[in-house]
Amino acid sequence: MNKPLFELRGLCVSYGSVRAVHAVDLQVSAGEIVTVIGPNGAGKTTLLLAAMGLLPSQGDLWLDGAQVNHTEVEERVALGIGLVPEKRELFGEMRVEDNLLLGGFVRWRQGQRDQHQRMQEVFALFPRLKERREQLAATLSGGERQMLAIGRALMARPRLLMLDEPSLGLAPLIVVDVLKAVTQLREMGVAILLIEQNARAALQIADRGYVLEMGAIALQGKAAELSRDPRVIETYLGLGGGTHAT
Amino acid sequence: MDAQIALLLAQDGIVNGAIYALLALSLVLVFSVTRVIFVPQGELVAFGALTLAALQLGKFPPTIWLALAMGVLAIGVDLRRALNGDQISWRNTLLWSTLLPISACAWATFARPTSLPAQVALTLLICTPLGPLLWRLAFRPIADASVLVLLIVSVALHGVLMGLGLWFFGAEGSRTPAFSDARFTFADLPFNGQSLVVVGVASVLMLLMFFFFGRTMLGKALRATAMNRTGARLMGIPTGLAGDLSFAMAALIGAVSGLLIAPLTTVYYDTGFLIGLKGFVAAILGALVSYPLAVAGALLVGLLEAYASFWASAFKEVIVFTLIIPVLWWRSVRTHHVEEDE
């Protein structure tokens, strides 16, 4: 494994007196897909929100050798961290094109006026968005919204892209499309932290994985090894799940 | 009432409606971006008019002291935040709390502008930073509070600023000379230049606003913040920037409205409140979110006021403010009650 691009050390997040995430160590390298799987309420989303700076946390966050603990969300975006949240958080009353343009806000602010070129790259990844570019985001289908949410995050040229349940609520065929796009991003050298309930699909495309239970890391390893682990098979893939994978 | 009087009243209504429309637009803007119902908008109208009046009398406008004092406080607040480990965008802080007020002060002290355009520009330079400074001192520290708490703070600020207005400018009203003395008749209707200036400036400002929000990255970023704050933060749009910008626009629009109205009516330290309130009625007609509906509502308010002053001048305010009741009733029937989120 290369030197990690992004690293969490001893990350703890609490809601009042309840500790939702406990001393999590996690690493993601450039060009690597790392997945975090786990049951509902294990703290997966909390972990991402804290990594993005949307929730206060304790512990250390490193990006490319620099500590980013005390930076605001806006600054993390500018440093190259992107989050596609579970709720997508699109600008529903704006056109697809404007949603994408705003995705490039931090680059625009840094004086880089390459939004339209970036948009073409996003359209190459998701041709569907090009057809829908004039439509309001609120009128898109679930799959298209997910594509737009990912495309919008890519407009900022993130070095680390965190995806929270990108397959949630999508038809199986669309899930395949979305996950295929994620693997393409890996080839472009983006580090990807993928959170999924659909453990089977996640472990298939991931290089490494972590199993989060009760807010702590229960298992970790190469994705292929995890999908052969009897505990993972029984709990997350269903009996014999590993062999049924399509 | 014959047709000529009806048209004259309509002209009056449209002129006033244009000013209410400007105020309604800035109220909608501030509310949708920051959830603040900006009651002190009216005081900024009065400050605009009275600052220009002071400049014309060759006095040093006390609003400059207000901007400087608020600037010092705002820097103090940010220094404290910095000590607490927060990240401060010093460029913006220095722009609003130092650069603009100090240049206004220097301009008023050393150059003493005598031409009307220069005095207008100086007035806007003095009044515009008041918006972001109010936001930074009063609202930003409680930006996540409920709409009700923000409203209460807003009402308190209105009281404070009105008091300061009385202290600064005294109880006497002021009237400024018209921007245009032209008078002409068209289709048997007399028009005066000032009315055309009001409608023209208001229209240009509105067009600029629609261009800003529809075509520019910053305008879109403001709209995005209004639609989805979390989404906007994830795009790296700082919430602070959105607050600064929307309050600056509100202050600028308030001051411009004051300048437009001062030649038409005598402006007292408390005149702005009533004007702002009518802008608010118009904004409510647009449910505090729709810009085109707010403009339509403002024209309705202006026209209603003009005709009411003809038929029942003693009740014209009553009639205008009663308009809000059927509108609220209609809205409450039409829309589902939504719990305040976040």
Coordinates of C-alpha atoms in Angstrom, one line a residue:
Chain A
M1 CA 0.0 0.0 0.0
N2 CA 1.3 3.5 -0.8
K3 CA 1.5 6.2 1.7
P4 CA -2.1 7.0 2.6
L5 CA -3.6 10.2 1.2
F6 CA -6.2 10.4 4.0
E7 CA -5.9 9.1 7.5
L8 CA -8.1 9.0 10.6
R9 CA -6.3 8.3 13.9
G10 CA -8.4 7.6 17.0
L11 CA -11.5 9.4 15.7
C12 CA -14.2 9.7 18.3
V13 CA -17.6 11.3 17.8
S14 CA -20.2 11.8 20.5
Y15 CA -23.8 12.8 20.4
G16 CA -24.1 14.3 23.9
S17 CA -23.0 11.5 26.3
V18 CA -23.5 8.8 23.7
R19 CA -20.4 7.9 21.8
A20 CA -21.3 7.1 18.2
V21 CA -17.8 6.5 16.9
H22 CA -15.0 5.2 19.0
A23 CA -11.3 5.4 18.3
V24 CA -11.5 4.6 14.6
D25 CA -8.2 4.3 12.7
L26 CA -8.7 4.3 8.9
Q27 CA -6.6 5.0 5.9
V28 CA -7.3 5.6 2.2
S29 CA -4.6 5.9 -0.5
A30 CA -4.9 7.6 -3.9
G31 CA -6.4 5.4 -6.5
E32 CA -7.9 3.1 -3.9
I33 CA -11.4 2.3 -3.0
V34 CA -11.9 1.6 0.6
T35 CA -15.3 0.6 1.9
V36 CA -16.8 0.7 5.3
I37 CA -19.6 -1.8 5.9
G38 CA -21.7 -2.4 8.9
P39 CA -25.2 -2.6 10.2
N40 CA -27.6 0.3 10.5
G41 CA -26.7 2.6 13.3
A42 CA -23.1 1.4 13.4
G43 CA -21.9 5.0 13.0
K44 CA -20.9 4.8 9.3
T45 CA -22.6 8.1 8.3
T46 CA -21.4 9.7 11.5
L47 CA -17.9 8.8 10.6
L48 CA -18.1 10.5 7.2
L49 CA -19.8 13.6 8.6
A50 CA -17.0 14.0 11.1
A51 CA -14.4 13.5 8.4
M52 CA -16.0 16.2 6.4
G53 CA -16.2 18.6 9.4
L54 CA -20.0 18.7 9.6
L55 CA -19.9 17.1 13.0
P56 CA -17.4 17.9 15.8
S57 CA -15.0 15.1 16.6
Q58 CA -11.9 14.2 18.6
G59 CA -8.8 12.5 17.1
D60 CA -6.6 13.3 14.2
L61 CA -7.4 13.8 10.6
W62 CA -4.6 13.9 8.1
L63 CA -4.7 14.8 4.4
D64 CA -1.6 14.3 2.4
G65 CA 0.6 14.7 5.4
A66 CA -1.1 17.8 6.8
Q67 CA -3.3 17.8 9.8
V68 CA -6.8 19.1 9.0
N69 CA -8.6 18.6 12.4
H70 CA -9.4 22.2 12.9
T71 CA -10.4 23.2 9.4
E72 CA -14.0 24.2 8.4
V73 CA -16.0 22.3 5.9
E74 CA -15.4 24.9 3.2
E75 CA -11.6 24.6 3.7
R76 CA -11.7 20.8 3.5
V77 CA -13.5 21.1 0.2
A78 CA -10.8 23.5 -1.0
L79 CA -8.1 21.0 0.2
G80 CA -9.6 18.3 -2.0
I81 CA -12.1 16.4 0.3
G82 CA -15.5 15.8 -1.2
L83 CA -18.6 14.2 0.3
V84 CA -21.6 12.9 -1.5
P85 CA -24.1 12.6 1.4
E86 CA -26.8 10.0 1.7
K87 CA -29.5 12.7 1.2
R88 CA -27.6 14.0 -1.9
E89 CA -28.3 17.6 -0.8
L90 CA -28.9 18.9 -4.3
F91 CA -30.1 22.3 -5.3
G92 CA -33.5 21.1 -6.4
E93 CA -34.8 24.4 -7.8
M94 CA -31.8 24.8 -10.0
R95 CA -30.9 23.3 -13.3
V96 CA -28.6 20.3 -13.5
E97 CA -26.0 22.6 -15.2
D98 CA -26.1 25.1 -12.3
N99 CA -25.8 22.4 -9.7
L100 CA -22.6 21.2 -11.5
L101 CA -21.3 24.8 -11.9
L102 CA -21.6 25.3 -8.1
G103 CA -19.8 22.1 -7.6
G104 CA -16.8 24.0 -9.0
F105 CA -17.3 26.9 -6.6
V106 CA -14.0 26.5 -4.6
R107 CA -12.0 26.2 -7.8
W108 CA -13.7 29.3 -9.2
R109 CA -12.9 31.1 -5.9
Q110 CA -9.2 30.1 -6.3
G111 CA -9.3 31.8 -9.7
Q112 CA -9.5 28.6 -11.8
R113 CA -12.1 29.2 -14.5
D114 CA -12.2 25.6 -15.9
Q115 CA -15.8 24.8 -14.9
H116 CA -17.0 24.2 -18.4
Q117 CA -14.2 21.8 -19.2
R118 CA -14.8 20.0 -15.9
M119 CA -18.5 19.7 -16.8
Q120 CA -17.6 18.0 -20.0
E121 CA -15.6 15.5 -18.1
V122 CA -18.5 14.8 -15.8
F123 CA -20.8 14.5 -18.8
A124 CA -18.4 11.9 -20.2
L125 CA -18.7 9.9 -17.0
F126 CA -22.5 10.3 -16.8
P127 CA -23.9 10.9 -20.3
R128 CA -27.4 10.9 -18.8
L129 CA -26.6 14.2 -17.1
K130 CA -25.8 15.8 -20.4
E131 CA -29.3 15.0 -21.7
R132 CA -30.8 16.4 -18.6
R133 CA -28.6 19.5 -18.2
E134 CA -31.5 22.0 -18.6
Q135 CA -33.8 20.2 -16.2
L136 CA -34.3 21.2 -12.6
A137 CA -32.5 18.9 -10.2
A138 CA -35.7 18.2 -8.3
T139 CA -37.3 16.6 -11.4
L140 CA -34.6 13.9 -11.9
S141 CA -35.0 10.3 -11.1
G142 CA -33.3 8.7 -8.1
G143 CA -30.4 7.4 -10.2
E144 CA -29.9 10.6 -12.0
R145 CA -29.8 12.5 -8.7
Q146 CA -27.1 10.2 -7.4
M147 CA -25.2 10.8 -10.7
L148 CA -25.6 14.5 -10.3
A149 CA -24.5 14.4 -6.6
I150 CA -21.4 12.6 -7.6
G151 CA -20.8 14.7 -10.7
R152 CA -21.2 17.9 -8.6
A153 CA -18.7 16.7 -6.1
L154 CA -16.2 15.9 -8.9
M155 CA -16.4 19.5 -10.2
A156 CA -14.1 20.5 -7.3
R157 CA -11.5 17.9 -8.4
P158 CA -11.5 16.1 -5.1
R159 CA -8.5 14.0 -4.2
L160 CA -10.6 12.1 -1.7
L161 CA -14.2 11.4 -2.5
M162 CA -16.4 10.1 0.3
L163 CA -19.7 8.4 -0.8
D164 CA -22.5 7.7 1.7
E165 CA -24.7 4.9 0.5
P166 CA -24.7 5.7 -3.2
S167 CA -26.8 2.7 -4.0
L168 CA -29.5 3.4 -1.5
G169 CA -33.0 3.4 -3.1
L170 CA -31.7 2.8 -6.6
A171 CA -32.8 0.1 -9.1
P172 CA -30.2 -2.7 -9.4
L173 CA -29.2 -1.7 -13.0
I174 CA -28.6 1.9 -11.9
V175 CA -26.5 0.6 -9.0
V176 CA -24.3 -1.1 -11.5
D177 CA -23.9 2.1 -13.5
V178 CA -23.1 4.2 -10.4
L179 CA -20.6 1.7 -9.0
K180 CA -18.9 1.4 -12.4
A181 CA -18.5 5.2 -12.4
V182 CA -16.9 4.9 -9.0
T183 CA -14.3 2.3 -10.3
Q184 CA -13.6 4.7 -13.2
L185 CA -12.8 7.4 -10.7
R186 CA -10.3 5.1 -9.0
E187 CA -8.5 4.7 -12.3
M188 CA -8.2 8.5 -12.4
G189 CA -6.4 8.4 -9.2
V190 CA -9.1 9.6 -6.8
A191 CA -9.1 8.1 -3.4
I192 CA -12.5 6.8 -2.5
L193 CA -14.1 6.1 0.8
L194 CA -17.3 4.2 0.2
I195 CA -20.0 3.5 2.7
E196 CA -22.5 0.9 1.8
Q197 CA -25.2 -1.3 3.3
N198 CA -25.0 -3.3 0.1
A199 CA -21.9 -5.0 1.4
R200 CA -21.8 -7.5 -1.5
A201 CA -21.6 -4.8 -4.1
A202 CA -19.2 -2.7 -2.1
L203 CA -16.7 -5.5 -1.4
Q204 CA -16.8 -6.4 -5.1
I205 CA -15.4 -3.0 -6.3
A206 CA -13.3 -2.1 -3.2
D207 CA -9.7 -2.8 -2.7
R208 CA -9.9 -2.8 1.1
G209 CA -12.6 -2.8 3.6
Y210 CA -13.5 -2.1 7.2
V211 CA -16.3 -3.5 9.2
L212 CA -17.8 -1.0 11.6
E213 CA -19.9 -2.3 14.5
M214 CA -21.2 -0.3 17.4
G215 CA -19.0 2.6 16.4
A216 CA -15.7 0.7 16.4
I217 CA -13.7 -1.2 13.8
A218 CA -14.5 -4.9 14.2
L219 CA -12.6 -6.3 11.2
Q220 CA -10.4 -4.9 8.4
G221 CA -8.5 -6.2 5.5
K222 CA -8.3 -6.7 1.8
A223 CA -11.8 -6.7 0.2
A224 CA -11.3 -10.2 -1.2
E225 CA -10.3 -11.5 2.2
L226 CA -13.2 -9.9 3.9
S227 CA -15.7 -11.4 1.5
R228 CA -14.3 -14.8 2.4
D229 CA -14.4 -14.2 6.1
P230 CA -17.0 -16.4 7.7
R231 CA -18.3 -13.6 10.0
V232 CA -18.7 -11.2 7.2
I233 CA -20.4 -13.9 5.0
E234 CA -22.8 -14.8 7.8
T235 CA -23.7 -11.2 8.9
Y236 CA -23.4 -9.1 5.7
L237 CA -23.4 -11.3 2.7
G238 CA -25.9 -13.9 3.7
L239 CA -25.0 -17.6 3.9
G240 CA -22.8 -18.6 1.0
G241 CA -23.1 -15.0 -0.2
G242 CA -19.5 -14.9 -1.4
T243 CA -20.1 -17.5 -4.1
H244 CA -23.4 -16.0 -5.3
A245 CA -21.9 -12.7 -6.1
T246 CA -22.6 -11.6 -9.6
Chain B
M1 CA -63.2 59.7 -9.6
D2 CA -62.6 60.2 -13.3
A3 CA -60.1 58.4 -15.5
Q4 CA -57.5 61.2 -15.1
I5 CA -57.5 61.0 -11.3
A6 CA -57.4 57.2 -11.5
L7 CA -54.3 57.4 -13.7
L8 CA -52.6 59.9 -11.5
L9 CA -53.2 57.7 -8.5
A10 CA -51.9 54.7 -10.4
Q11 CA -48.7 56.7 -11.2
D12 CA -48.3 57.5 -7.5
G13 CA -49.0 53.8 -6.6
I14 CA -46.4 52.6 -9.1
V15 CA -43.8 55.0 -7.8
N16 CA -44.3 53.9 -4.2
G17 CA -44.7 50.3 -5.3
A18 CA -41.3 50.4 -7.0
I19 CA -39.7 51.3 -3.7
Y20 CA -41.7 48.7 -1.7
A21 CA -40.6 46.2 -4.4
L22 CA -36.9 46.9 -3.8
L23 CA -37.4 46.5 0.0
A24 CA -39.5 43.4 -0.5
L25 CA -36.8 41.9 -2.7
S26 CA -34.1 42.5 -0.1
L27 CA -36.2 41.1 2.7
V28 CA -36.8 38.0 0.7
L29 CA -33.1 37.7 -0.1
V30 CA -32.0 38.1 3.5
F31 CA -34.7 35.7 4.8
S32 CA -34.1 33.0 2.3
V33 CA -30.3 33.1 2.8
T34 CA -30.1 33.6 6.5
R35 CA -33.7 33.0 7.8
V36 CA -33.5 36.5 9.4
I37 CA -36.6 38.7 9.0
F38 CA -34.8 41.9 8.6
V39 CA -36.9 44.4 10.5
P40 CA -34.2 47.1 10.7
Q41 CA -34.4 47.4 6.9
G42 CA -36.6 50.4 7.4
E43 CA -33.9 52.1 9.6
L44 CA -31.4 51.7 6.7
V45 CA -33.9 53.5 4.5
A46 CA -34.0 56.4 6.9
F47 CA -30.2 56.4 7.4
G48 CA -29.7 56.6 3.6
A49 CA -32.0 59.6 3.3
L50 CA -30.8 61.4 6.4
T51 CA -27.1 60.8 5.6
L52 CA -27.5 62.4 2.3
A53 CA -29.4 65.3 3.9
A54 CA -26.6 65.8 6.4
L55 CA -24.0 65.8 3.6
Q56 CA -26.0 68.4 1.8
L57 CA -26.0 70.6 4.8
G58 CA -22.2 70.3 4.9
K59 CA -22.4 68.2 8.2
F60 CA -20.3 65.2 8.9
P61 CA -22.9 62.3 8.9
P62 CA -23.0 60.6 12.3
T63 CA -23.7 57.3 10.5
I64 CA -20.0 57.2 9.7
W65 CA -19.3 57.0 13.5
L66 CA -21.8 54.2 13.7
A67 CA -20.0 52.2 10.8
L68 CA -16.6 52.8 12.4
A69 CA -17.8 51.8 15.9
M70 CA -19.5 48.7 14.6
G71 CA -16.3 47.9 12.6
V72 CA -14.2 48.0 15.7
L73 CA -16.6 45.8 17.5
A74 CA -16.7 43.3 14.6
I75 CA -12.9 43.1 14.5
G76 CA -13.0 42.5 18.3
V77 CA -15.5 39.7 17.8
D78 CA -13.3 38.1 15.1
L79 CA -10.2 38.4 17.2
R80 CA -11.9 36.5 20.0
R81 CA -13.1 33.9 17.6
A82 CA -9.5 33.5 16.3
L83 CA -8.3 33.1 19.8
N84 CA -10.8 30.3 20.2
G85 CA -9.3 28.5 17.3
D86 CA -11.9 29.5 14.7
Q87 CA -10.8 30.3 11.2
I88 CA -11.4 33.8 10.2
S89 CA -11.6 35.2 6.7
W90 CA -9.7 38.4 7.5
R91 CA -10.0 39.7 4.0
N92 CA -13.8 40.0 4.4
T93 CA -13.6 41.2 8.0
L94 CA -11.2 44.0 7.0
L95 CA -13.2 45.0 4.0
W96 CA -16.5 45.5 5.9
S97 CA -15.2 46.7 9.2
T98 CA -12.2 48.8 8.2
L99 CA -11.6 49.5 4.6
L100 CA -15.1 50.7 3.6
P101 CA -15.9 52.7 6.8
I102 CA -12.5 54.3 6.9
S103 CA -12.6 55.3 3.2
A104 CA -16.0 56.8 3.8
C105 CA -14.7 58.7 6.8
A106 CA -11.7 59.9 4.8
W107 CA -13.8 61.0 1.9
A108 CA -16.3 62.9 4.1
T109 CA -13.5 64.6 6.0
F110 CA -11.0 65.5 3.4
A111 CA -12.8 65.7 0.1
R112 CA -16.2 66.9 1.3
P113 CA -18.1 66.1 -1.9
T114 CA -20.4 68.8 -3.1
S115 CA -21.9 67.4 -6.2
L116 CA -25.1 65.4 -5.8
P117 CA -23.7 62.2 -7.5
A118 CA -20.6 62.2 -5.3
Q119 CA -22.8 62.7 -2.2
V120 CA -25.0 59.8 -3.3
A121 CA -22.0 57.6 -3.8
L122 CA -20.6 58.6 -0.4
T123 CA -24.0 57.9 1.3
L124 CA -24.0 54.4 -0.2
L125 CA -20.4 53.8 0.8
I126 CA -21.4 54.7 4.4
C127 CA -24.6 52.7 4.6
T128 CA -23.7 49.5 2.7
P129 CA -21.2 48.1 5.3
L130 CA -23.8 48.6 8.0
G131 CA -25.6 45.5 6.7
P132 CA -22.7 43.0 6.9
L133 CA -21.6 44.6 10.2
L134 CA -25.1 44.1 11.7
W135 CA -25.0 40.5 10.5
R136 CA -21.6 39.9 12.0
L137 CA -22.4 41.5 15.4
A138 CA -26.0 40.5 15.9
F139 CA -27.0 37.5 13.7
R140 CA -23.9 35.4 12.9
P141 CA -23.3 34.4 16.5
I142 CA -26.8 32.9 16.6
A143 CA -27.0 31.9 12.9
D144 CA -28.4 28.5 13.9
A145 CA -31.1 29.7 16.2
S146 CA -34.8 29.4 15.4
V147 CA -36.5 31.9 13.1
L148 CA -38.4 33.2 16.1
V149 CA -35.2 34.0 18.1
L150 CA -33.7 35.7 15.0
L151 CA -36.9 37.7 14.6
I152 CA -36.8 38.9 18.2
V153 CA -33.2 40.0 17.8
S154 CA -34.2 41.7 14.6
V155 CA -37.0 43.6 16.4
A156 CA -34.6 44.6 19.1
L157 CA -32.1 45.9 16.6
H158 CA -34.8 47.9 14.9
G159 CA -35.5 49.6 18.3
V160 CA -31.8 50.3 18.8
L161 CA -31.2 51.7 15.4
M162 CA -34.3 53.8 15.5
G163 CA -33.1 55.3 18.8
L164 CA -29.7 55.9 17.3
G165 CA -31.4 57.6 14.4
L166 CA -33.2 60.0 16.7
W167 CA -29.9 60.7 18.5
F168 CA -27.9 61.2 15.3
F169 CA -30.4 63.2 13.3
G170 CA -32.8 64.7 15.8
A171 CA -36.6 64.7 15.6
E172 CA -36.8 67.0 12.6
G173 CA -37.3 65.6 9.2
S174 CA -35.3 66.3 6.1
R175 CA -36.1 66.5 2.5
T176 CA -33.5 66.3 -0.2
P177 CA -33.6 68.0 -3.6
A178 CA -35.0 65.9 -6.5
F179 CA -32.6 64.1 -8.8
S180 CA -34.6 65.5 -11.7
D181 CA -36.7 68.7 -11.9
A182 CA -38.1 67.8 -15.3
R183 CA -41.8 68.1 -15.7
F184 CA -43.8 67.1 -18.7
T185 CA -47.2 66.0 -19.9
F186 CA -47.9 62.9 -21.8
A187 CA -51.3 61.9 -22.9
D188 CA -52.8 64.6 -20.7
L189 CA -51.1 63.2 -17.7
P190 CA -48.5 65.3 -15.8
F191 CA -45.2 63.4 -15.0
N192 CA -42.4 64.6 -12.9
G193 CA -38.8 63.6 -13.4
Q194 CA -38.3 62.3 -9.9
S195 CA -41.1 59.7 -10.3
L196 CA -39.4 58.5 -13.4
V197 CA -36.1 58.4 -11.6
V198 CA -37.6 56.2 -8.9
V199 CA -39.2 53.8 -11.3
G200 CA -36.1 53.8 -13.5
V201 CA -33.6 53.2 -10.7
A202 CA -35.8 50.5 -9.1
S203 CA -36.2 48.7 -12.4
V204 CA -32.5 48.8 -13.2
L205 CA -31.7 47.6 -9.7
M206 CA -34.2 44.7 -10.1
L207 CA -32.8 43.8 -13.5
L208 CA -29.3 43.8 -12.0
M209 CA -30.5 41.5 -9.2
F210 CA -32.1 39.1 -11.6
F211 CA -28.9 39.1 -13.6
F212 CA -26.8 38.6 -10.5
F213 CA -28.8 35.7 -9.2
G214 CA -29.4 34.1 -12.6
R215 CA -26.1 34.4 -14.3
T216 CA -23.2 34.9 -11.9
M217 CA -21.4 32.3 -9.8
L218 CA -21.7 34.4 -6.6
G219 CA -25.4 35.0 -7.2
K220 CA -26.0 31.3 -7.8
A221 CA -24.0 30.5 -4.7
L222 CA -26.3 32.8 -2.6
R223 CA -29.4 31.1 -4.1
A224 CA -27.8 27.7 -3.4
T225 CA -27.2 28.6 0.3
A226 CA -30.9 29.7 0.5
M227 CA -32.1 26.4 -1.0
N228 CA -29.8 24.0 0.9
R229 CA -27.3 25.2 3.4
T230 CA -25.7 21.8 3.9
G231 CA -25.4 21.3 0.2
A232 CA -23.9 24.7 -0.2
R233 CA -21.3 24.1 2.5
L234 CA -20.3 20.8 0.8
M235 CA -19.6 22.8 -2.3
G236 CA -17.2 25.0 -0.2
I237 CA -19.6 28.0 -0.2
P238 CA -18.9 29.7 3.2
T239 CA -22.1 30.5 5.0
G240 CA -20.4 33.6 6.3
L241 CA -19.9 34.9 2.8
A242 CA -23.6 34.4 2.0
G243 CA -24.6 36.3 5.1
D244 CA -22.2 39.2 4.4
L245 CA -23.4 39.5 0.8
S246 CA -27.1 39.3 1.4
F247 CA -26.9 41.8 4.2
A248 CA -24.7 44.1 2.1
M249 CA -27.3 44.0 -0.7
A250 CA -30.1 44.7 1.8
A251 CA -28.3 47.7 3.2
L252 CA -27.4 49.0 -0.2
I253 CA -31.0 48.6 -1.4
G254 CA -32.3 50.1 1.8
A255 CA -30.1 53.2 1.4
V256 CA -31.0 53.5 -2.3
S257 CA -34.7 53.4 -1.4
G258 CA -34.1 56.1 1.2
L259 CA -32.3 58.3 -1.4
L260 CA -35.2 57.7 -3.9
I261 CA -37.9 58.6 -1.4
A262 CA -36.3 61.6 0.3
P263 CA -37.2 64.1 -2.5
L264 CA -40.8 62.8 -2.5
T265 CA -41.6 63.0 1.2
T266 CA -40.0 64.4 4.3
V267 CA -38.0 61.6 6.0
Y268 CA -37.8 61.5 9.8
Y269 CA -35.7 59.1 11.9
D270 CA -38.7 56.8 12.2
T271 CA -40.1 57.1 8.7
G272 CA -38.3 54.1 7.4
F273 CA -40.1 51.6 9.7
L274 CA -43.5 52.2 8.0
I275 CA -41.9 52.0 4.5
G276 CA -40.1 48.8 5.5
L277 CA -43.2 47.3 6.9
K278 CA -45.0 47.9 3.6
G279 CA -42.1 46.2 1.9
F280 CA -42.6 43.4 4.4
V281 CA -46.3 43.1 3.5
A282 CA -45.3 42.8 -0.2
A283 CA -42.7 40.1 0.8
I284 CA -45.3 38.2 2.6
L285 CA -47.4 38.2 -0.5
G286 CA -44.5 36.4 -2.1
A287 CA -44.4 34.1 0.9
L288 CA -40.9 35.4 1.7
V289 CA -39.4 33.2 -0.9
S290 CA -40.7 34.2 -4.4
Y291 CA -39.0 37.3 -6.0
P292 CA -41.5 37.8 -8.8
L293 CA -44.5 37.5 -6.4
A294 CA -42.9 39.9 -4.0
V295 CA -42.5 42.5 -6.8
A296 CA -46.2 42.0 -7.8
G297 CA -47.2 42.2 -4.2
A298 CA -45.2 45.5 -3.8
L299 CA -47.1 47.0 -6.8
L300 CA -50.4 45.9 -5.3
V301 CA -49.4 47.5 -2.0
G302 CA -48.4 50.7 -3.7
L303 CA -51.6 50.9 -5.8
L304 CA -53.8 50.0 -2.9
E305 CA -52.2 52.7 -0.8
A306 CA -52.7 55.3 -3.5
Y307 CA -56.3 54.5 -4.1
A308 CA -57.0 54.2 -0.3
S309 CA -55.5 57.6 0.2
F310 CA -58.1 59.0 -2.2
W311 CA -61.1 57.3 -0.9
A312 CA -60.3 57.0 2.8
S313 CA -57.1 58.8 3.5
A314 CA -57.4 58.4 7.2
F315 CA -57.5 54.7 6.9
K316 CA -54.9 54.2 4.2
E317 CA -52.4 52.4 6.5
V318 CA -55.1 50.3 8.0
I319 CA -56.3 49.2 4.6
V320 CA -52.7 48.4 3.4
F321 CA -51.9 46.4 6.5
T322 CA -55.2 44.6 6.6
L323 CA -54.2 43.2 3.2
I324 CA -51.9 40.8 5.1
I325 CA -54.8 39.0 6.9
P326 CA -56.5 37.5 3.8
V327 CA -53.1 36.7 2.3
L328 CA -52.0 34.9 5.4
W329 CA -55.3 33.1 5.7
W330 CA -55.1 32.0 2.0
R331 CA -51.5 30.8 2.5
S332 CA -52.4 28.9 5.6
V333 CA -55.2 27.1 3.8
R334 CA -53.1 26.4 0.7
T335 CA -49.9 25.3 2.2
H336 CA -49.2 22.4 4.6
H337 CA -47.7 23.2 7.9
V338 CA -44.1 22.4 7.8
E339 CA -42.1 21.9 10.9
E340 CA -39.0 24.1 11.0
D341 CA -36.1 22.0 10.0
E342 CA -32.6 21.8 11.5

